[in-house]
Tab-separated table of C-alpha atoms in Angstrom:
chain	number	residue	atom	x	y	z
A	294	UNK	CA	0.176	0.051	-0.223
A	295	UNK	CA	1.380	3.457	-1.167
A	296	UNK	CA	2.369	5.651	1.955
A	297	UNK	CA	0.583	9.089	2.592
A	298	UNK	CA	3.207	11.000	0.934
A	299	UNK	CA	2.706	9.001	-2.311
A	300	UNK	CA	-0.950	9.124	-2.394
A	301	UNK	CA	-0.874	12.910	-2.072
A	302	UNK	CA	1.022	13.072	-4.890
A	303	UNK	CA	-1.189	10.721	-7.219
A	304	UNK	CA	-4.016	12.995	-6.213
A	305	UNK	CA	-2.204	16.275	-7.088
A	306	UNK	CA	-1.128	14.485	-10.532
A	307	UNK	CA	-4.540	13.154	-11.084
A	308	UNK	CA	-5.841	16.266	-10.466
A	309	UNK	CA	-3.526	18.134	-12.890
A	310	UNK	CA	-4.306	15.404	-15.261
A	311	UNK	CA	-7.770	15.819	-15.138
A	312	UNK	CA	-7.451	19.729	-15.570
A	313	UNK	CA	-5.289	19.033	-19.010
A	314	UNK	CA	-7.935	16.746	-20.020
A	315	UNK	CA	-10.839	19.155	-19.792
A	316	UNK	CA	-8.569	21.700	-21.475
A	317	UNK	CA	-8.046	19.494	-24.137
A	318	UNK	CA	-11.871	18.554	-24.386
A	319	UNK	CA	-12.710	22.439	-24.644
A	320	UNK	CA	-9.740	22.873	-27.510
A	321	UNK	CA	-11.195	20.152	-29.407
A	322	UNK	CA	-14.367	21.259	-29.480
A	323	UNK	CA	-13.284	24.964	-30.535
A	324	UNK	CA	-11.349	23.282	-33.411
A	325	UNK	CA	-14.530	21.105	-34.175
A	326	UNK	CA	-16.645	24.433	-34.125
A	327	UNK	CA	-14.153	26.242	-36.180
A	328	UNK	CA	-14.195	23.913	-38.690
A	329	UNK	CA	-17.974	23.010	-38.939
A	330	UNK	CA	-18.382	27.140	-39.031
A	331	UNK	CA	-16.251	27.077	-42.233
A	332	UNK	CA	-13.695	29.113	-40.534
A	333	UNK	CA	-10.764	26.659	-41.048
A	334	UNK	CA	-10.754	23.637	-43.666
A	335	UNK	CA	-10.913	20.052	-42.523
A	336	UNK	CA	-7.066	19.858	-43.014
A	337	UNK	CA	-6.343	22.947	-41.185
A	338	UNK	CA	-8.701	21.169	-38.353
A	339	UNK	CA	-6.973	18.232	-38.564
A	340	UNK	CA	-3.419	19.509	-38.150
A	341	UNK	CA	-4.608	21.992	-35.151
A	342	UNK	CA	-6.174	19.218	-33.409
A	343	UNK	CA	-2.918	17.072	-33.750
A	344	UNK	CA	-0.759	19.609	-32.552
A	345	UNK	CA	-2.970	20.424	-29.700
A	346	UNK	CA	-3.611	17.054	-28.354
A	347	UNK	CA	0.188	16.278	-28.837
A	348	UNK	CA	0.877	19.005	-26.498
A	349	UNK	CA	-1.683	17.832	-23.777
A	350	UNK	CA	-0.357	14.077	-24.091
A	351	UNK	CA	3.069	15.354	-23.140
A	352	UNK	CA	2.095	17.437	-20.792
A	353	UNK	CA	1.495	14.918	-17.834
A	354	UNK	CA	4.797	13.175	-18.877
A	355	UNK	CA	6.761	16.461	-18.806
A	356	UNK	CA	5.127	17.257	-15.059
A	357	UNK	CA	5.819	13.794	-13.772
A	358	UNK	CA	9.482	13.856	-14.630
A	359	UNK	CA	9.888	17.444	-12.777
A	360	UNK	CA	7.707	16.590	-9.482
A	361	UNK	CA	10.691	14.851	-7.539
A	362	UNK	CA	13.246	17.157	-8.586
A	363	UNK	CA	14.197	20.084	-11.023
A	364	UNK	CA	15.791	18.140	-14.062
A	365	UNK	CA	17.114	19.346	-16.867
A	366	UNK	CA	14.939	19.989	-20.079
A	367	UNK	CA	14.311	17.120	-21.729
A	368	UNK	CA	13.348	15.579	-25.073
A	369	UNK	CA	9.560	15.379	-24.341
A	370	UNK	CA	9.744	19.087	-23.130
A	371	UNK	CA	11.327	20.074	-26.433
A	372	UNK	CA	8.738	17.984	-28.682
A	373	UNK	CA	5.840	19.531	-26.289
A	374	UNK	CA	7.198	22.936	-27.279
A	375	UNK	CA	7.433	22.260	-31.172
A	376	UNK	CA	3.829	21.008	-30.924
A	377	UNK	CA	2.628	24.260	-29.066
A	378	UNK	CA	4.220	26.314	-31.486
A	379	UNK	CA	2.420	24.417	-34.428
A	380	UNK	CA	-1.013	24.730	-32.372
A	381	UNK	CA	-0.412	28.593	-32.011
A	382	UNK	CA	0.760	28.796	-35.463
A	383	UNK	CA	-2.605	27.221	-36.942
A	384	UNK	CA	-4.594	29.790	-35.034
A	385	UNK	CA	-7.718	30.911	-37.393
A	386	UNK	CA	-8.014	34.356	-38.749
A	387	UNK	CA	-10.964	35.360	-36.514
A	388	UNK	CA	-12.017	37.208	-33.338
A	389	UNK	CA	-14.238	34.627	-32.140
A	390	UNK	CA	-11.318	32.272	-30.799
A	391	UNK	CA	-9.871	34.928	-28.868
A	392	UNK	CA	-7.943	34.157	-25.495
A	393	UNK	CA	-8.750	30.375	-26.236
A	394	UNK	CA	-6.692	28.574	-28.828
A	395	UNK	CA	-3.438	30.468	-28.262
A	396	UNK	CA	-3.660	29.910	-24.625
A	397	UNK	CA	-1.834	26.410	-25.728
A	398	UNK	CA	1.425	27.979	-25.446
A	399	UNK	CA	0.895	29.181	-21.924
A	400	UNK	CA	-0.167	25.999	-21.053
A	401	UNK	CA	3.401	24.497	-22.473
A	402	UNK	CA	4.985	27.789	-20.903
A	403	UNK	CA	3.767	26.205	-17.228
A	404	UNK	CA	5.373	23.057	-17.689
A	405	UNK	CA	8.739	24.545	-18.719
A	406	UNK	CA	8.466	26.614	-15.395
A	407	UNK	CA	9.072	23.392	-13.331
A	408	UNK	CA	12.476	22.836	-15.325
A	409	UNK	CA	13.821	26.534	-15.073
A	410	UNK	CA	14.728	28.843	-12.040
A	411	UNK	CA	12.095	31.522	-11.580
A	412	UNK	CA	14.067	34.372	-13.230
A	413	UNK	CA	14.949	32.174	-16.282
A	414	UNK	CA	10.961	31.163	-16.728
A	415	UNK	CA	10.137	34.911	-16.636
A	416	UNK	CA	12.486	35.695	-19.411
A	417	UNK	CA	11.335	32.751	-21.529
A	418	UNK	CA	7.752	33.594	-20.646
A	419	UNK	CA	8.186	37.198	-21.586
A	420	UNK	CA	9.698	36.690	-24.908
A	421	UNK	CA	6.899	33.807	-25.710
A	422	UNK	CA	4.139	36.053	-24.712
A	423	UNK	CA	5.252	38.827	-26.837
A	424	UNK	CA	5.939	36.486	-29.800
A	425	UNK	CA	2.567	34.783	-29.581
A	426	UNK	CA	0.509	38.143	-29.006
A	427	UNK	CA	2.339	39.894	-32.016
A	428	UNK	CA	1.904	36.699	-34.452
A	429	UNK	CA	-2.004	36.006	-33.445
A	430	UNK	CA	-2.673	39.752	-33.944
A	431	UNK	CA	-1.117	40.017	-37.420
A	432	UNK	CA	-3.049	36.808	-38.545
A	433	UNK	CA	-6.164	37.752	-36.912
A	434	UNK	CA	-8.529	41.090	-36.176
A	435	UNK	CA	-7.840	40.923	-32.714
A	436	UNK	CA	-5.990	43.584	-30.471
A	437	UNK	CA	-2.348	43.304	-30.039
A	438	UNK	CA	-2.560	45.340	-26.423
A	439	UNK	CA	-5.777	43.069	-25.476
A	440	UNK	CA	-3.845	39.972	-26.433
A	441	UNK	CA	-0.472	41.042	-24.675
A	442	UNK	CA	-2.501	41.440	-21.338
A	443	UNK	CA	-4.678	38.297	-21.887
A	444	UNK	CA	-1.887	36.147	-22.436
A	445	UNK	CA	0.324	37.536	-19.633
A	446	UNK	CA	-2.307	36.678	-16.923
A	447	UNK	CA	-2.748	33.272	-18.436
A	448	UNK	CA	1.085	32.686	-18.173
A	449	UNK	CA	1.415	33.891	-14.853
A	450	UNK	CA	-1.422	31.865	-13.270
A	451	UNK	CA	-0.738	28.804	-14.794
A	452	UNK	CA	2.847	28.739	-14.376
A	453	UNK	CA	2.010	29.909	-10.659
A	454	UNK	CA	-0.500	27.159	-10.585
A	455	UNK	CA	2.010	24.461	-11.552
A	456	UNK	CA	4.715	25.788	-9.325
A	457	UNK	CA	2.468	25.825	-6.130
A	458	UNK	CA	0.991	22.258	-6.926
A	459	UNK	CA	4.715	21.148	-6.758
A	460	UNK	CA	5.610	23.109	-3.723
A	461	UNK	CA	2.629	21.220	-2.028
A	462	UNK	CA	4.230	17.830	-2.888
A	463	UNK	CA	7.240	18.947	-1.495
A	464	UNK	CA	5.966	20.376	1.730
A	465	UNK	CA	4.022	16.825	2.256
A	466	UNK	CA	7.208	14.826	1.416
A	467	UNK	CA	9.261	16.876	3.911
A	468	UNK	CA	6.848	16.694	6.875
A	469	UNK	CA	6.405	13.196	6.253
A	470	UNK	CA	10.386	12.504	6.464
A	471	UNK	CA	10.548	14.953	9.206
A	472	UNK	CA	8.207	12.662	11.251
A	473	UNK	CA	9.971	9.339	10.628
A	474	UNK	CA	13.176	11.192	11.532
A	475	UNK	CA	11.435	12.530	14.867
A	476	UNK	CA	10.288	8.817	15.759
A	477	UNK	CA	13.675	7.346	14.856
A	478	UNK	CA	15.766	9.877	17.027
A	479	UNK	CA	13.349	9.658	20.011
A	480	UNK	CA	14.084	5.769	20.100
A	481	UNK	CA	18.202	6.332	19.537
A	482	UNK	CA	18.188	9.291	22.293
A	483	UNK	CA	16.475	6.824	24.853
A	484	UNK	CA	19.076	3.722	23.712
A	485	UNK	CA	21.895	6.641	24.145
A	486	UNK	CA	20.766	7.670	27.369
A	487	UNK	CA	20.966	4.094	29.074
A	488	UNK	CA	24.107	3.209	27.302
A	489	UNK	CA	25.675	6.276	28.921
A	490	UNK	CA	24.206	5.286	32.270
A	491	UNK	CA	25.817	1.993	32.158
A	492	UNK	CA	29.159	3.143	30.707
A	493	UNK	CA	29.091	5.972	33.691
A	494	UNK	CA	28.196	2.956	36.268
A	495	UNK	CA	30.522	0.475	34.916
A	496	UNK	CA	33.245	2.135	33.409
A	497	UNK	CA	35.335	2.744	36.541
A	498	UNK	CA	34.402	-0.363	38.341
A	499	UNK	CA	35.521	-2.431	35.525
A	500	UNK	CA	38.781	-0.838	35.195
A	501	UNK	CA	39.339	-1.003	38.953
A	502	UNK	CA	38.512	-4.939	38.618
A	503	UNK	CA	40.822	-5.516	35.835
A	504	UNK	CA	43.873	-3.846	37.308
A	505	UNK	CA	43.228	-5.987	40.707
A	506	UNK	CA	42.768	-9.088	39.033
A	507	UNK	CA	46.312	-8.553	37.143
A	508	UNK	CA	47.454	-7.631	40.410
A	509	UNK	CA	46.677	-10.623	42.015
A	510	UNK	CA	47.743	-12.963	39.245
A	511	UNK	CA	51.456	-11.434	39.525
A	512	UNK	CA	51.206	-11.744	43.626
A	513	UNK	CA	49.882	-15.134	43.657
A	514	UNK	CA	53.667	-16.757	42.851
A	515	UNK	CA	55.140	-13.924	45.350
A	516	UNK	CA	52.654	-13.401	48.141
A	517	UNK	CA	49.634	-15.442	48.331
A	518	UNK	CA	48.236	-13.605	51.417
A	519	UNK	CA	48.166	-10.541	49.362
A	520	UNK	CA	47.144	-12.155	46.383
A	521	UNK	CA	43.961	-13.636	48.450
A	522	UNK	CA	43.270	-10.254	49.681
A	523	UNK	CA	43.403	-8.506	46.175
A	524	UNK	CA	40.941	-11.367	45.017
A	525	UNK	CA	38.738	-10.513	48.098
A	526	UNK	CA	38.365	-7.122	46.803
A	527	UNK	CA	37.943	-8.102	43.343
A	528	UNK	CA	34.692	-10.114	44.871
A	529	UNK	CA	33.639	-7.225	46.817
A	530	UNK	CA	34.010	-4.471	43.862
A	531	UNK	CA	32.162	-7.185	41.456
A	532	UNK	CA	29.323	-7.365	44.016
A	533	UNK	CA	29.095	-3.554	44.428
A	534	UNK	CA	28.900	-3.081	40.419
A	535	UNK	CA	26.422	-5.619	40.289
A	536	UNK	CA	24.203	-3.644	42.827
A	537	UNK	CA	24.704	-0.377	41.183
A	538	UNK	CA	23.630	-2.084	37.835
A	539	UNK	CA	20.462	-3.578	39.627
A	540	UNK	CA	19.678	-0.119	40.872
A	541	UNK	CA	20.085	1.448	37.509
A	542	UNK	CA	18.030	-0.985	35.390
A	543	UNK	CA	15.524	-0.888	38.101
A	544	UNK	CA	15.269	2.741	37.858
A	545	UNK	CA	15.130	2.439	34.120
A	546	UNK	CA	12.191	0.073	34.598
A	547	UNK	CA	10.116	1.867	37.092
A	548	UNK	CA	7.974	4.591	35.219
A	549	UNK	CA	5.595	6.913	36.325
A	550	UNK	CA	2.265	6.230	34.250
A	551	UNK	CA	1.180	9.554	34.308
A	552	UNK	CA	4.594	11.106	32.700
A	553	UNK	CA	4.311	8.369	30.220
A	554	UNK	CA	0.955	9.196	29.161
A	555	UNK	CA	2.041	12.813	28.942
A	556	UNK	CA	5.093	12.397	27.236
A	557	UNK	CA	3.456	9.722	24.642
A	558	UNK	CA	0.650	12.354	23.994
A	559	UNK	CA	3.389	14.882	23.044
A	560	UNK	CA	5.315	12.489	20.772
A	561	UNK	CA	2.354	11.517	18.927
A	562	UNK	CA	1.181	14.854	18.503
A	563	UNK	CA	4.460	16.162	17.228
A	564	UNK	CA	4.258	13.093	14.582
A	565	UNK	CA	1.249	14.638	13.301
A	566	UNK	CA	-1.545	12.054	15.281
A	567	UNK	CA	-4.428	13.251	17.562
A	568	UNK	CA	-3.994	11.564	20.673
A	569	UNK	CA	-7.157	11.255	22.733
A	570	UNK	CA	-6.338	9.852	26.529
A	571	UNK	CA	-9.023	8.753	28.932
A	572	UNK	CA	-7.268	7.176	32.141
A	573	UNK	CA	-8.888	6.156	35.413
A	574	UNK	CA	-5.914	5.062	37.640
A	575	UNK	CA	-6.434	6.077	41.164
A	576	UNK	CA	-7.188	2.522	42.497
A	577	UNK	CA	-4.013	0.986	40.622
A	578	UNK	CA	-1.141	-0.499	42.793
A	579	UNK	CA	2.256	0.930	42.016
A	580	UNK	CA	3.386	-2.507	40.287
A	581	UNK	CA	0.052	-2.286	37.946
A	582	UNK	CA	0.736	1.328	37.173
A	583	UNK	CA	4.775	0.523	36.240
A	584	UNK	CA	3.109	-2.433	33.901
A	585	UNK	CA	0.628	-0.087	32.262
A	586	UNK	CA	3.308	2.492	31.893
A	587	UNK	CA	5.673	0.189	29.888
A	588	UNK	CA	2.684	-0.870	27.920
A	589	UNK	CA	2.057	2.627	26.956
A	590	UNK	CA	5.348	3.487	25.936
A	591	UNK	CA	5.850	0.314	23.964
A	592	UNK	CA	2.711	0.666	22.278
A	593	UNK	CA	3.320	4.590	21.507
A	594	UNK	CA	6.793	3.232	20.203
A	595	UNK	CA	4.538	0.817	17.966
A	596	UNK	CA	2.435	3.360	16.434
A	597	UNK	CA	5.523	5.808	15.777
A	598	UNK	CA	7.625	3.142	14.160
A	599	UNK	CA	5.059	0.900	12.207
A	600	UNK	CA	1.787	2.949	11.296
A	601	UNK	CA	0.730	6.198	9.634
A	602	UNK	CA	-1.565	7.093	12.245
A	603	UNK	CA	-3.503	10.554	12.448
A	604	UNK	CA	-5.202	9.248	15.465
A	605	UNK	CA	-4.614	7.209	18.625
A	606	UNK	CA	-6.852	6.799	21.371
A	607	UNK	CA	-5.587	5.486	24.945
A	608	UNK	CA	-8.148	4.299	27.490
A	609	UNK	CA	-7.373	2.858	31.074
A	610	UNK	CA	-10.154	1.536	33.217
A	611	UNK	CA	-9.849	-1.167	35.874
A	612	UNK	CA	-6.381	-1.778	35.178
A	613	UNK	CA	-7.059	-2.402	31.581
A	614	UNK	CA	-5.194	-0.473	28.798
A	615	UNK	CA	-6.796	-0.219	25.441
A	616	UNK	CA	-4.584	1.595	22.736
A	617	UNK	CA	-6.420	2.034	19.303
A	618	UNK	CA	-4.648	3.689	16.297
A	619	UNK	CA	-5.436	4.189	12.613
A	620	UNK	CA	-3.114	3.914	9.854
A	621	UNK	CA	-2.436	0.200	9.792
A	622	UNK	CA	-0.653	-0.387	6.561
A	623	UNK	CA	-1.368	-4.296	6.412
A	624	UNK	CA	-3.145	-6.875	8.306
A	625	UNK	CA	-1.317	-7.859	11.561
A	626	UNK	CA	-0.810	-11.390	13.218
A	627	UNK	CA	-3.012	-11.406	16.256
A	628	UNK	CA	-2.683	-13.095	19.428
A	629	UNK	CA	-2.345	-12.977	23.200
A	630	UNK	CA	1.514	-13.072	23.034
A	631	UNK	CA	2.423	-12.401	19.252
A	632	UNK	CA	3.506	-9.199	19.801
A	633	UNK	CA	2.471	-7.843	16.278
A	634	UNK	CA	3.326	-4.670	15.404
A	635	UNK	CA	1.035	-2.378	13.764
A	636	UNK	CA	1.181	-2.982	10.117
A	637	UNK	CA	3.919	-5.454	10.116
A	638	UNK	CA	3.607	-9.130	9.700
A	639	UNK	CA	5.305	-11.212	12.212
A	640	UNK	CA	6.152	-10.261	15.958
A	641	UNK	CA	8.131	-7.187	16.752
A	642	UNK	CA	10.725	-7.345	20.083
A	643	UNK	CA	9.454	-4.850	21.673
A	644	UNK	CA	5.822	-5.928	21.809
A	645	UNK	CA	6.968	-9.583	22.370
A	646	UNK	CA	8.810	-8.340	25.361
A	647	UNK	CA	5.854	-6.750	26.678
A	648	UNK	CA	3.898	-9.780	26.502
A	649	UNK	CA	6.267	-11.646	28.376
A	650	UNK	CA	6.351	-9.279	30.931
A	651	UNK	CA	2.640	-8.823	31.128
A	652	UNK	CA	2.398	-12.711	31.586
A	653	UNK	CA	5.234	-13.048	34.002
A	654	UNK	CA	3.259	-10.363	36.073
A	655	UNK	CA	-0.010	-12.624	35.510
A	656	UNK	CA	-1.531	-10.189	33.167
A	657	UNK	CA	-2.963	-10.415	29.754
A	658	UNK	CA	-1.998	-8.977	26.622
A	659	UNK	CA	-3.132	-9.050	23.066
A	660	UNK	CA	-2.056	-6.959	20.118
A	661	UNK	CA	-4.055	-7.132	16.688
A	662	UNK	CA	-5.791	-5.130	13.808
A	663	UNK	CA	-9.596	-5.002	14.019
A	664	UNK	CA	-12.056	-5.269	11.428
A	665	UNK	CA	-12.518	-1.679	11.182
A	666	UNK	CA	-9.226	-1.093	10.063
A	667	UNK	CA	-7.623	-0.017	13.254
A	668	UNK	CA	-4.642	-1.580	15.462
A	669	UNK	CA	-5.705	-2.380	19.004
A	670	UNK	CA	-3.199	-3.043	21.874
A	671	UNK	CA	-5.049	-4.461	25.031
A	672	UNK	CA	-3.029	-5.029	28.345
A	673	UNK	CA	-4.693	-6.086	31.532
A	674	UNK	CA	-2.867	-6.195	34.923
A	675	UNK	CA	-3.737	-8.199	37.912
A	676	UNK	CA	-6.382	-6.862	40.088
């Protein structure tokens, strides 16, 4: 399934395709009307229709080439320009077509504007508008100043619209990339914090243990008593280090439920997902609150990493957490301890570890897609 930026890109391109198709229909009807009224001959009408339709056929290809980047002018752009020149050259000498047929040149210019810088587009556009207005005025009875004003407005509006549509696509793409970067950065920062804490705790202790072990090995053949004393210190330091690590891990594991809910709301809303929280937790024990805090944290990480959610609802009542989000890319594997991720097939290590933690504490855990196309995480802690 396509991601939301790609969907937005398709919508914008299809919108432009529909606009081009509508313009093609209108211009084709104009050629047909001119031929039926006898203002142009049938061969003239056929040639004009071929040129107009060729320009409109090349334009969607030109737009697609220019949407992800600003490429160099291509053969398709040059071919479209030649057909546009042919269409303008076939303008019938009649005032009844003013402001319509010759607009095909401005339409091609709007595609060209996606390939050139703004200043270069302005220079080419000014030359194109002036030449088109002069030529059409010379072969018909239309006023040159009126043509110049009309073509200038059309060129500015069409080129500005094309640039605006591409700018919208670039903005959507950059916003989505920024959201993914924020989610990845949040996970990386948490891992770095814990790694830094462990390094600060163990770095000095392990260095001392290494030195004392080396000293005891040297003293073993010289002074057995001193060697035994050094090894006793090694054992004491190892026990102290283990206790420090246990304290650090316990501190890492003990989470505050209210703080986690506030942090999850901020993280999800920063990623563009509306977060609604209803929590009734006054009657929960500290152990139950810690378990639910872990469930909230892992569930939010799952939403950020594995879905394109725009809405997330968190409800805690009677020791039961239900976390529901949309934006599930594909059906997920369900199961009480499957650890399925939102939109992923197979188990995710974060949710699998959460399921094991809940089971060890006597609670229950499920994570699965719903028939409504949402992802539901449900965790129940012991009463």
